[in-house]
mmCIF file of C-alpha atoms and ligand atoms in Angstrom:
data_model
loop_
_atom_site.group_PDB
_atom_site.id
_atom_site.type_symbol
_atom_site.label_atom_id
_atom_site.label_comp_id
_atom_site.label_asym_id
_atom_site.label_seq_id
_atom_site.Cartn_x
_atom_site.Cartn_y
_atom_site.Cartn_z
ATOM 1 C CA MET L 12 0.000 0.000 0.000
ATOM 2 C CA ALA L 13 2.761 2.398 0.920
ATOM 3 C CA ARG L 14 4.543 1.703 -2.354
ATOM 4 C CA THR L 15 1.387 2.323 -4.408
ATOM 5 C CA SER L 16 0.647 5.563 -2.539
ATOM 6 C CA HIS L 17 4.230 6.690 -3.017
ATOM 7 C CA GLN L 18 4.043 6.083 -6.763
ATOM 8 C CA ARG L 19 0.783 7.999 -7.065
ATOM 9 C CA TYR L 20 2.081 10.946 -5.043
ATOM 10 C CA VAL L 21 5.260 11.074 -7.111
ATOM 11 C CA GLU L 22 3.194 11.107 -10.307
ATOM 12 C CA ILE L 23 1.179 14.052 -9.000
ATOM 13 C CA MET L 24 4.379 15.873 -8.060
ATOM 14 C CA ARG L 25 5.790 15.220 -11.537
ATOM 15 C CA ASP L 26 2.627 16.664 -13.105
ATOM 16 C CA VAL L 27 2.919 19.835 -11.017
ATOM 17 C CA GLU L 28 6.620 20.012 -11.881
ATOM 18 C CA ASP L 29 5.681 19.869 -15.584
ATOM 19 C CA LEU L 30 3.085 22.617 -15.116
ATOM 20 C CA ILE L 31 5.766 24.817 -13.553
ATOM 21 C CA ASN L 32 8.242 24.073 -16.357
ATOM 22 C CA ASP L 33 5.567 24.999 -18.885
ATOM 23 C CA HIS L 34 4.892 28.223 -16.948
ATOM 24 C CA ILE L 35 8.614 29.059 -16.984
ATOM 25 C CA ALA L 36 8.681 28.501 -20.766
ATOM 26 C CA HIS L 37 5.772 30.947 -21.022
ATOM 27 C CA GLN L 38 7.601 33.420 -18.742
ATOM 28 C CA ASN L 39 10.603 33.319 -21.081
ATOM 29 C CA ARG L 40 8.358 34.018 -24.070
ATOM 30 C CA GLY L 41 6.532 36.845 -22.257
ATOM 31 C CA THR L 42 3.224 34.955 -22.227
ATOM 32 C CA ALA L 43 3.094 33.913 -18.546
ATOM 33 C CA SER L 44 -0.474 35.230 -18.241
ATOM 34 C CA ARG L 45 -1.611 32.469 -20.629
ATOM 35 C CA SER L 46 0.044 29.437 -19.061
ATOM 36 C CA LYS L 47 -2.067 26.514 -17.869
ATOM 37 C CA LEU L 48 -0.740 26.989 -14.337
ATOM 38 C CA LYS L 49 -1.792 30.652 -14.376
ATOM 39 C CA LEU L 50 -5.311 29.604 -15.359
ATOM 40 C CA LEU L 51 -5.441 27.063 -12.535
ATOM 41 C CA VAL L 52 -3.762 29.322 -9.953
ATOM 42 C CA PRO L 53 -4.350 32.966 -10.919
ATOM 43 C CA THR L 54 -2.234 34.278 -8.015
ATOM 44 C CA VAL L 55 0.864 32.306 -9.012
ATOM 45 C CA GLY L 56 4.032 34.426 -9.120
ATOM 46 C CA THR L 57 7.245 34.427 -11.116
ATOM 47 C CA PHE L 58 9.431 31.318 -10.893
ATOM 48 C CA PHE L 59 13.158 31.984 -10.628
ATOM 49 C CA THR L 60 14.038 28.285 -11.001
ATOM 50 C CA PRO L 61 12.242 25.023 -11.816
ATOM 51 C CA LEU L 62 11.229 22.926 -8.785
ATOM 52 C CA LEU L 63 12.401 19.307 -8.504
ATOM 53 C CA LEU L 64 9.164 18.247 -6.833
ATOM 54 C CA ALA L 65 9.174 14.511 -7.573
ATOM 55 C CA GLU L 66 12.699 14.069 -6.249
ATOM 56 C CA ALA L 67 11.977 16.306 -3.262
ATOM 57 C CA PHE L 68 8.864 14.325 -2.408
ATOM 58 C CA THR L 69 10.860 11.093 -2.377
ATOM 59 C CA TYR L 70 13.384 12.747 -0.035
ATOM 60 C CA GLN L 71 10.698 14.031 2.364
ATOM 61 C CA ASP L 72 8.716 10.784 2.149
ATOM 62 C CA GLN L 73 11.745 8.886 3.435
ATOM 63 C CA ARG L 74 11.956 11.221 6.410
ATOM 64 C CA ARG L 75 8.260 11.795 7.170
ATOM 65 C CA ARG L 76 6.813 8.455 5.933
ATOM 66 C CA ILE L 77 3.945 10.308 4.270
ATOM 67 C CA SER L 78 2.996 7.329 2.051
ATOM 68 C CA SER L 79 2.947 4.940 5.008
ATOM 69 C CA ARG L 80 0.150 6.823 6.737
ATOM 70 C CA ARG L 81 -3.247 5.194 6.397
ATOM 71 C CA PHE L 82 -5.562 7.893 7.705
ATOM 72 C CA VAL L 83 -3.781 11.225 7.489
ATOM 73 C CA PRO L 84 -3.323 12.490 3.930
ATOM 74 C CA PRO L 85 -0.392 14.712 2.854
ATOM 75 C CA SER L 86 -0.737 17.821 4.980
ATOM 76 C CA PHE L 87 0.046 21.499 4.569
ATOM 77 C CA ASN L 88 3.356 20.959 6.397
ATOM 78 C CA ASP L 89 4.267 17.929 4.238
ATOM 79 C CA ILE L 90 3.760 20.052 1.127
ATOM 80 C CA ARG L 91 5.539 23.103 2.574
ATOM 81 C CA LEU L 92 8.608 21.015 3.417
ATOM 82 C CA THR L 93 8.514 19.243 0.043
ATOM 83 C CA LEU L 94 8.467 22.636 -1.693
ATOM 84 C CA ASN L 95 11.431 23.801 0.424
ATOM 85 C CA SER L 96 13.415 20.675 -0.514
ATOM 86 C CA ALA L 97 12.502 21.071 -4.183
ATOM 87 C CA GLN L 98 13.671 24.682 -4.138
ATOM 88 C CA ILE L 99 16.968 23.805 -2.502
ATOM 89 C CA MET L 100 17.615 20.904 -4.877
ATOM 90 C CA SER L 101 16.946 23.146 -7.873
ATOM 91 C CA LEU L 102 19.160 25.944 -6.540
ATOM 92 C CA VAL L 103 22.062 23.566 -5.947
ATOM 93 C CA ARG L 104 21.567 21.742 -9.258
ATOM 94 C CA ALA L 105 21.381 24.952 -11.339
ATOM 95 C CA GLY L 106 23.920 26.592 -8.960
ATOM 96 C CA PRO L 107 25.956 28.096 -7.719
ATOM 97 C CA LEU L 108 23.922 29.673 -4.955
ATOM 98 C CA HIS L 109 25.431 33.092 -4.197
ATOM 99 C CA LEU L 110 23.311 34.642 -1.459
ATOM 100 C CA VAL L 111 21.189 33.365 1.428
ATOM 101 C CA THR L 112 19.030 35.946 3.196
ATOM 102 C CA PHE L 113 17.489 35.198 6.578
ATOM 103 C CA ASP L 114 14.570 36.679 8.421
ATOM 104 C CA GLY L 115 15.306 37.175 12.162
ATOM 105 C CA ASP L 116 12.475 36.373 14.603
ATOM 106 C CA VAL L 117 11.202 32.754 14.420
ATOM 107 C CA THR L 118 13.710 31.974 11.606
ATOM 108 C CA LEU L 119 17.043 32.368 13.446
ATOM 109 C CA TYR L 120 15.765 32.567 17.042
ATOM 110 C CA ASP L 121 12.432 32.357 18.868
ATOM 111 C CA ASP L 122 10.088 35.332 18.600
ATOM 112 C CA GLY L 123 11.505 38.308 20.509
ATOM 113 C CA ASP L 124 14.686 36.441 21.538
ATOM 114 C CA SER L 125 18.282 37.004 20.469
ATOM 115 C CA LEU L 126 20.810 34.904 18.580
ATOM 116 C CA THR L 127 22.801 33.603 21.551
ATOM 117 C CA ALA L 128 26.167 31.835 21.468
ATOM 118 C CA GLU L 129 24.796 28.284 21.786
ATOM 119 C CA ASN L 130 22.357 28.600 18.840
ATOM 120 C CA PRO L 131 23.005 25.655 16.453
ATOM 121 C CA VAL L 132 22.355 27.877 13.417
ATOM 122 C CA ILE L 133 25.708 29.643 13.977
ATOM 123 C CA SER L 134 27.910 26.778 12.761
ATOM 124 C CA ARG L 135 25.642 26.355 9.711
ATOM 125 C CA ILE L 136 25.914 30.047 8.781
ATOM 126 C CA LEU L 137 29.699 29.880 9.248
ATOM 127 C CA GLY L 138 29.580 26.883 6.878
ATOM 128 C CA LEU L 139 27.820 28.961 4.218
ATOM 129 C CA LEU L 140 30.382 31.758 4.576
ATOM 130 C CA GLU L 141 33.270 29.249 4.372
ATOM 131 C CA ARG L 142 31.815 27.963 1.098
ATOM 132 C CA GLY L 143 31.896 31.544 -0.251
ATOM 133 C CA ILE L 144 28.139 32.077 -0.030
ATOM 134 C CA LYS L 145 27.122 35.600 0.966
ATOM 135 C CA VAL L 146 24.690 36.048 3.836
ATOM 136 C CA ALA L 147 22.217 38.794 4.686
ATOM 137 C CA ILE L 148 19.906 39.057 7.664
ATOM 138 C CA VAL L 149 16.862 40.910 6.353
ATOM 139 C CA THR L 150 14.785 41.702 9.403
ATOM 140 C CA ALA L 151 11.938 44.042 10.221
ATOM 141 C CA ALA L 152 13.671 44.995 13.458
ATOM 142 C CA GLY L 153 14.626 48.583 12.722
ATOM 143 C CA TYR L 154 17.454 50.201 14.688
ATOM 144 C CA THR L 155 19.896 52.931 13.717
ATOM 145 C CA GLU L 156 22.738 51.752 15.969
ATOM 146 C CA SER L 157 25.014 48.765 15.419
ATOM 147 C CA GLU L 158 24.954 48.183 19.183
ATOM 148 C CA LYS L 159 21.255 47.222 19.036
ATOM 149 C CA TYR L 160 21.814 44.693 16.244
ATOM 150 C CA HIS L 161 24.784 43.282 18.115
ATOM 151 C CA GLY L 162 22.440 42.908 21.098
ATOM 152 C CA ARG L 163 20.113 40.747 18.956
ATOM 153 C CA LEU L 164 22.762 38.880 16.910
ATOM 154 C CA TYR L 165 25.848 38.715 19.144
ATOM 155 C CA GLY L 166 26.169 34.924 19.130
ATOM 156 C CA LEU L 167 26.741 34.894 15.380
ATOM 157 C CA LEU L 168 28.746 38.124 15.139
ATOM 158 C CA ASP L 169 31.134 37.157 17.955
ATOM 159 C CA ALA L 170 31.623 33.667 16.498
ATOM 160 C CA MET L 171 32.439 35.223 13.125
ATOM 161 C CA ARG L 172 34.945 37.590 14.705
ATOM 162 C CA ALA L 173 36.643 34.699 16.505
ATOM 163 C CA ALA L 174 36.773 32.691 13.257
ATOM 164 C CA VAL L 175 38.378 35.614 11.405
ATOM 165 C CA ILE L 176 40.969 36.141 14.147
ATOM 166 C CA GLU L 177 41.809 32.427 14.182
ATOM 167 C CA ARG L 178 42.024 32.474 10.343
ATOM 168 C CA ARG L 179 39.281 29.857 9.995
ATOM 169 C CA LEU L 180 37.260 32.361 7.973
ATOM 170 C CA GLU L 181 38.601 34.714 5.326
ATOM 171 C CA LYS L 182 36.730 37.911 4.445
ATOM 172 C CA PRO L 183 33.213 36.707 5.262
ATOM 173 C CA ASN L 184 30.469 38.581 3.426
ATOM 174 C CA LEU L 185 27.600 39.256 5.801
ATOM 175 C CA VAL L 186 25.258 42.228 5.989
ATOM 176 C CA VAL L 187 22.294 43.104 8.167
ATOM 177 C CA MET L 188 19.377 44.888 6.490
ATOM 178 C CA GLY L 189 17.128 46.327 9.178
ATOM 179 C CA GLY L 190 13.631 47.828 9.106
ATOM 180 C CA GLU L 191 12.837 45.605 6.057
ATOM 181 C CA SER L 192 14.823 47.842 3.670
ATOM 182 C CA ASN L 193 15.927 50.875 5.658
ATOM 183 C CA TYR L 194 19.256 50.357 7.472
ATOM 184 C CA LEU L 195 22.280 48.512 6.092
ATOM 185 C CA PHE L 196 25.202 47.318 8.225
ATOM 186 C CA VAL L 197 28.153 45.281 6.984
ATOM 187 C CA PHE L 198 30.130 42.806 9.104
ATOM 188 C CA ASN L 199 33.633 43.995 9.956
ATOM 189 C CA SER L 200 35.577 42.043 12.556
ATOM 190 C CA GLU L 201 37.445 45.197 13.568
ATOM 191 C CA ALA L 202 34.427 47.462 13.908
ATOM 192 C CA GLU L 203 32.810 48.226 17.233
ATOM 193 C CA TYR L 204 30.033 45.629 17.706
ATOM 194 C CA CYS L 205 31.375 43.917 14.527
ATOM 195 C CA LEU L 206 29.048 45.973 12.323
ATOM 196 C CA GLU L 207 29.705 49.061 10.236
ATOM 197 C CA TYR L 208 26.863 51.334 9.165
ATOM 198 C CA VAL L 209 26.610 51.779 5.383
ATOM 199 C CA PRO L 210 25.234 55.226 4.459
ATOM 200 C CA ARG L 211 22.012 55.050 2.421
ATOM 201 C CA GLN L 212 23.532 56.849 -0.539
ATOM 202 C CA MET L 213 25.886 53.898 -1.014
ATOM 203 C CA TRP L 214 23.225 51.232 -1.420
ATOM 204 C CA LEU L 215 19.800 52.729 -2.237
ATOM 205 C CA LEU L 216 18.220 51.425 -5.440
ATOM 206 C CA ASP L 217 17.367 54.105 -7.993
ATOM 207 C CA ALA L 218 13.628 53.833 -7.347
ATOM 208 C CA MET L 219 14.191 54.250 -3.587
ATOM 209 C CA ARG L 220 15.936 57.576 -4.152
ATOM 210 C CA LEU L 221 12.553 58.993 -5.218
ATOM 211 C CA TRP L 222 10.977 58.372 -1.792
ATOM 212 C CA SER L 223 10.900 61.874 -0.281
ATOM 213 C CA GLU L 224 11.131 62.464 3.459
ATOM 214 C CA GLU L 225 7.820 64.405 3.342
ATOM 215 C CA ASP L 226 5.974 61.518 1.685
ATOM 216 C CA ILE L 227 7.484 59.069 4.169
ATOM 217 C CA ALA L 228 6.382 61.191 7.138
ATOM 218 C CA ALA L 229 2.903 61.618 5.622
ATOM 219 C CA LEU L 230 2.517 57.854 5.180
ATOM 220 C CA LEU L 231 3.605 57.175 8.759
ATOM 221 C CA ASP L 232 1.156 59.846 10.017
ATOM 222 C CA VAL L 233 -1.729 58.083 8.271
ATOM 223 C CA ALA L 234 -0.581 54.684 9.572
ATOM 224 C CA GLU L 235 -0.225 56.013 13.117
ATOM 225 C CA ALA L 236 -3.744 57.448 13.063
ATOM 226 C CA ALA L 237 -5.137 54.135 11.751
ATOM 227 C CA LEU L 238 -3.311 52.147 14.434
ATOM 228 C CA LYS L 239 -4.578 54.475 17.174
ATOM 229 C CA GLU L 240 -8.116 54.071 15.927
ATOM 230 C CA CYS L 241 -7.792 50.284 16.103
ATOM 231 C CA VAL L 242 -6.391 50.518 19.634
ATOM 232 C CA ASN L 243 -9.476 52.534 20.569
ATOM 233 C CA ASN L 244 -12.075 50.488 18.716
ATOM 234 C CA LEU L 245 -10.768 47.123 19.866
ATOM 235 C CA GLY L 246 -9.924 48.299 23.386
ATOM 236 C CA LEU L 247 -6.294 47.202 23.138
ATOM 237 C CA SER L 248 -3.859 47.822 25.944
ATOM 238 C CA ALA L 249 -1.133 49.050 23.606
ATOM 239 C CA ASP L 250 1.511 51.741 23.210
ATOM 240 C CA VAL L 251 2.259 53.384 19.900
ATOM 241 C CA LEU L 252 5.916 53.359 18.865
ATOM 242 C CA ARG L 253 6.871 55.916 16.230
ATOM 243 C CA LYS L 254 10.291 55.623 14.606
ATOM 244 C CA GLU L 255 12.086 57.371 11.737
ATOM 245 C CA ARG L 256 11.006 54.729 9.196
ATOM 246 C CA ALA L 257 8.247 52.808 10.978
ATOM 247 C CA VAL L 258 5.303 53.032 13.306
ATOM 248 C CA GLY L 259 3.886 50.200 15.381
ATOM 249 C CA ILE L 260 1.905 49.158 18.397
ATOM 250 C CA VAL L 261 3.313 46.997 21.174
ATOM 251 C CA PRO L 262 1.720 45.791 24.440
ATOM 252 C CA SER L 263 1.590 48.620 27.032
ATOM 253 C CA ILE L 264 4.555 48.750 29.378
ATOM 254 C CA GLY L 265 3.884 46.457 32.319
ATOM 255 C CA SER L 266 1.081 44.600 30.532
ATOM 256 C CA THR L 267 1.487 40.828 30.379
ATOM 257 C CA VAL L 268 -1.562 40.005 28.248
ATOM 258 C CA ARG L 269 -0.993 38.908 24.672
ATOM 259 C CA PHE L 270 -3.027 40.326 21.821
ATOM 260 C CA THR L 271 -5.394 37.779 20.319
ATOM 261 C CA ARG L 272 -5.015 36.563 16.736
ATOM 262 C CA GLU L 273 -8.274 38.330 15.836
ATOM 263 C CA GLN L 274 -7.061 41.659 17.275
ATOM 264 C CA LEU L 275 -3.744 41.399 15.447
ATOM 265 C CA GLU L 276 -5.278 40.441 12.103
ATOM 266 C CA GLU L 277 -8.049 43.049 12.247
ATOM 267 C CA THR L 278 -5.553 45.799 13.062
ATOM 268 C CA VAL L 279 -3.198 44.785 10.224
ATOM 269 C CA LEU L 280 -5.993 44.610 7.659
ATOM 270 C CA VAL L 281 -7.590 47.924 8.681
ATOM 271 C CA THR L 282 -4.241 49.745 8.743
ATOM 272 C CA GLN L 283 -3.181 48.204 5.443
ATOM 273 C CA GLN L 284 -6.395 49.350 3.796
ATOM 274 C CA VAL L 285 -6.371 52.885 5.243
ATOM 275 C CA VAL L 286 -2.751 53.469 4.161
ATOM 276 C CA ASP L 287 -3.361 51.843 0.762
ATOM 277 C CA MET L 288 -6.233 54.192 0.074
ATOM 278 C CA SER L 289 -4.318 57.363 0.905
ATOM 279 C CA ALA L 290 -0.560 57.558 1.241
ATOM 280 C CA GLY L 291 0.391 54.113 -0.025
ATOM 281 C CA LYS L 292 0.316 55.025 -3.701
ATOM 282 C CA THR L 293 3.608 56.924 -3.701
ATOM 283 C CA ILE L 294 5.733 54.875 -1.314
ATOM 284 C CA PRO L 295 5.778 51.096 -0.810
ATOM 285 C CA PHE L 296 5.105 49.991 2.745
ATOM 286 C CA CYS L 297 4.620 46.807 4.707
ATOM 287 C CA ALA L 298 1.987 46.371 7.430
ATOM 288 C CA PHE L 299 2.472 43.118 9.285
ATOM 289 C CA ASN L 300 1.562 41.062 12.314
ATOM 290 C CA GLY L 301 4.723 40.416 14.324
ATOM 291 C CA GLY L 302 3.228 37.798 16.672
ATOM 292 C CA ASN L 303 2.495 40.171 19.563
ATOM 293 C CA ASP L 304 2.975 43.535 17.878
ATOM 294 C CA ILE L 305 2.026 45.245 14.632
ATOM 295 C CA PHE L 306 4.307 47.408 12.539
ATOM 296 C CA VAL L 307 4.065 49.496 9.424
ATOM 297 C CA ASP L 308 7.496 49.820 7.830
ATOM 298 C CA ILE L 309 8.593 51.952 4.904
ATOM 299 C CA GLY L 310 9.522 49.648 2.015
ATOM 300 C CA ASP L 311 9.394 45.872 2.386
ATOM 301 C CA LYS L 312 11.609 42.787 2.162
ATOM 302 C CA SER L 313 11.536 42.698 -1.647
ATOM 303 C CA TRP L 314 13.358 46.037 -1.588
ATOM 304 C CA GLY L 315 15.569 44.797 1.231
ATOM 305 C CA VAL L 316 16.643 41.670 -0.682
ATOM 306 C CA LEU L 317 17.078 43.572 -3.965
ATOM 307 C CA ALA L 318 19.310 46.128 -2.228
ATOM 308 C CA CYS L 319 21.463 43.321 -0.740
ATOM 309 C CA GLN L 320 21.747 41.654 -4.161
ATOM 310 C CA ARG L 321 22.950 44.937 -5.639
ATOM 311 C CA TYR L 322 25.266 45.712 -2.724
ATOM 312 C CA PHE L 323 27.005 42.362 -3.366
ATOM 313 C CA GLY L 324 27.602 43.272 -7.018
ATOM 314 C CA GLY L 325 24.398 42.224 -8.774
ATOM 315 C CA ILE L 326 23.279 38.771 -7.646
ATOM 316 C CA GLN L 327 20.259 37.332 -9.490
ATOM 317 C CA GLY L 328 16.968 36.174 -7.942
ATOM 318 C CA SER L 329 17.718 32.655 -9.210
ATOM 319 C CA GLN L 330 20.978 32.659 -7.215
ATOM 320 C CA THR L 331 19.375 33.917 -3.993
ATOM 321 C CA LEU L 332 17.373 32.088 -1.307
ATOM 322 C CA HIS L 333 15.350 33.917 1.347
ATOM 323 C CA ILE L 334 14.436 31.854 4.423
ATOM 324 C CA GLY L 335 11.565 33.148 6.557
ATOM 325 C CA ASP L 336 8.478 32.233 8.563
ATOM 326 C CA GLN L 337 5.946 34.827 7.397
ATOM 327 C CA PHE L 338 4.534 33.802 4.039
ATOM 328 C CA LEU L 339 0.783 34.023 4.487
ATOM 329 C CA SER L 340 -0.152 36.766 2.027
ATOM 330 C CA ALA L 341 -2.105 39.021 4.445
ATOM 331 C CA GLY L 342 -0.066 40.710 7.148
ATOM 332 C CA ALA L 343 3.155 38.724 6.650
ATOM 333 C CA ASN L 344 6.433 40.432 5.835
ATOM 334 C CA ASP L 345 8.586 37.648 4.300
ATOM 335 C CA PHE L 346 5.982 37.139 1.564
ATOM 336 C CA LYS L 347 7.286 40.183 -0.309
ATOM 337 C CA ALA L 348 10.763 38.663 -0.632
ATOM 338 C CA ARG L 349 9.217 36.217 -3.113
ATOM 339 C CA LEU L 350 9.240 39.106 -5.641
ATOM 340 C CA ALA L 351 13.034 39.332 -5.447
ATOM 341 C CA CYS L 352 14.261 35.740 -5.170
ATOM 342 C CA THR L 353 13.500 32.094 -4.395
ATOM 343 C CA THR L 354 12.186 31.371 -0.898
ATOM 344 C CA ALA L 355 11.900 28.685 1.758
ATOM 345 C CA TRP L 356 9.103 28.778 4.320
ATOM 346 C CA ILE L 357 10.112 27.494 7.751
ATOM 347 C CA ALA L 358 8.038 27.257 10.935
ATOM 348 C CA SER L 359 10.748 27.337 13.628
ATOM 349 C CA PRO L 360 14.488 27.992 14.129
ATOM 350 C CA ALA L 361 14.991 24.188 14.262
ATOM 351 C CA GLU L 362 13.564 23.879 10.743
ATOM 352 C CA THR L 363 16.040 26.518 9.538
ATOM 353 C CA VAL L 364 18.887 24.379 10.885
ATOM 354 C CA ASP L 365 17.454 21.288 9.119
ATOM 355 C CA LEU L 366 17.153 23.222 5.880
ATOM 356 C CA LEU L 367 20.757 24.451 6.029
ATOM 357 C CA ASP L 368 21.926 20.876 6.694
ATOM 358 C CA GLU L 369 19.928 19.721 3.688
ATOM 359 C CA LEU L 370 21.518 22.462 1.588
ATOM 360 C CA ALA L 371 25.013 21.428 2.705
ATOM 361 C CA LEU L 372 24.219 17.779 1.947
ATOM 362 C CA HIS L 373 23.051 18.495 -1.624
ATOM 363 C CA ASP L 374 26.011 20.852 -2.120
ATOM 364 C CA LYS L 375 28.405 18.103 -1.068
ATOM 365 C CA GLU L 376 26.720 15.580 -3.357
ATOM 366 C CA ARG L 377 27.152 18.003 -6.257
ATOM 367 C CA VAL L 378 30.828 18.539 -5.503
ATOM 368 C CA ASP L 379 31.427 14.764 -5.103
ATOM 369 C CA ARG L 380 29.710 14.017 -8.404
HETATM 370 P P1 IMP H 3 11.623 39.785 11.771
HETATM 371 O O1 IMP H 3 10.886 38.504 12.052
HETATM 372 O O2 IMP H 3 13.105 39.616 11.877
HETATM 373 O O3 IMP H 3 11.214 40.422 10.482
HETATM 374 O O4 IMP H 3 11.300 40.815 12.985
HETATM 375 C C1 IMP H 3 10.015 41.243 13.280
HETATM 376 C C2 IMP H 3 9.947 41.853 14.657
HETATM 377 O O5 IMP H 3 10.881 42.915 14.842
HETATM 378 C C3 IMP H 3 8.619 42.503 14.925
HETATM 379 O O6 IMP H 3 7.650 41.587 15.311
HETATM 380 C C4 IMP H 3 8.935 43.485 16.045
HETATM 381 O O7 IMP H 3 8.778 42.855 17.300
HETATM 382 C C5 IMP H 3 10.405 43.804 15.880
HETATM 383 N N1 IMP H 3 10.664 45.215 15.493
HETATM 384 C C6 IMP H 3 11.493 46.054 16.149
HETATM 385 N N2 IMP H 3 11.561 47.238 15.524
HETATM 386 C C7 IMP H 3 10.766 47.157 14.443
HETATM 387 C C8 IMP H 3 10.465 48.074 13.388
HETATM 388 O O8 IMP H 3 10.952 49.222 13.323
HETATM 389 N N3 IMP H 3 9.620 47.636 12.448
HETATM 390 C C9 IMP H 3 9.097 46.380 12.476
HETATM 391 N N4 IMP H 3 9.372 45.499 13.430
HETATM 392 C C10 IMP H 3 10.204 45.876 14.423
HETATM 393 MG MG1 MG H 4 10.042 36.361 11.369
#
């Protein structure tokens, strides 16, 4: 029974793989709007690479024994992990992979935590850097000082500094893009807090240079008013936090209650719509649910990833992988990265570690071959 199920699932995966290949052929001819896949899934985006779905399913089936289950059919998580494997296999096969970008909260460390010295992701990121792969942490967390980012990421930054001093790592390429697409810092083992601020003029994309300070302030004013109205209407115990490039609400100081999912989602959707209808036409923005806070940031992770790709000399979307946890289309900030590169959707820091191990395994197989 398991063998028959496996064969049937693999056939389905191969069919979807073919649909994607056909869509890519249409993309290359400029007729993506007429592909069969587009008709079946109108919201489907641009594919940067094919997806080796049949092979990836076999890999995940060995680990998760999907075909051996009698009552529980392939689940959302089975499919999500199969897609991640397929993306990684394709990236390695078409290779080389040049840039991996990571979200922060939930992807590298638990929500609201920091990347501490014992985090198992550190050795995996050092592995990427040793193999010459560039790394960017593209996070919503928006600070202007390197000290704050060091406070969140010190486990990794200190390990990198030690590796450089001990000559285990030569010229590692790592940047931190904060506030989605607003603050760029580059790793420098000799800099205070291991990070050097890169002035905006050195990395802004041409389109971003058109975002005027007045328009930015006007957008944040509208967003702030919308957030305050939600706080009032929903009776939230929340403080408004206004920054240079963002505005958000966080639980009131001293309050231990968590916002409910309904409160968070309603606030994101209302704010998104209010800003969309007024200020959002001139400047891109990202309203998202951060788990127990809500932020509206100027720009979004597609701009953040694109700016990193350019900063590193023009890396393509098909050579870049963004790993994040927020890919539901409403109120999720990693979703936008899909416009700039290939993506993997993880659900916990442990899954990120598994994914990086899988990447290293396929990489090694390619080199051995
Ligand atoms: P990410 O998962 O790395 O993108 O980080 C998201 C979290 O960063 C949010 O949930 C907030 O708690 C936190 N954060 C701190 N400052 C900002 C900001 O300026 N904009 C958005 N999120 C922020
Ligand atoms: Mg996150």
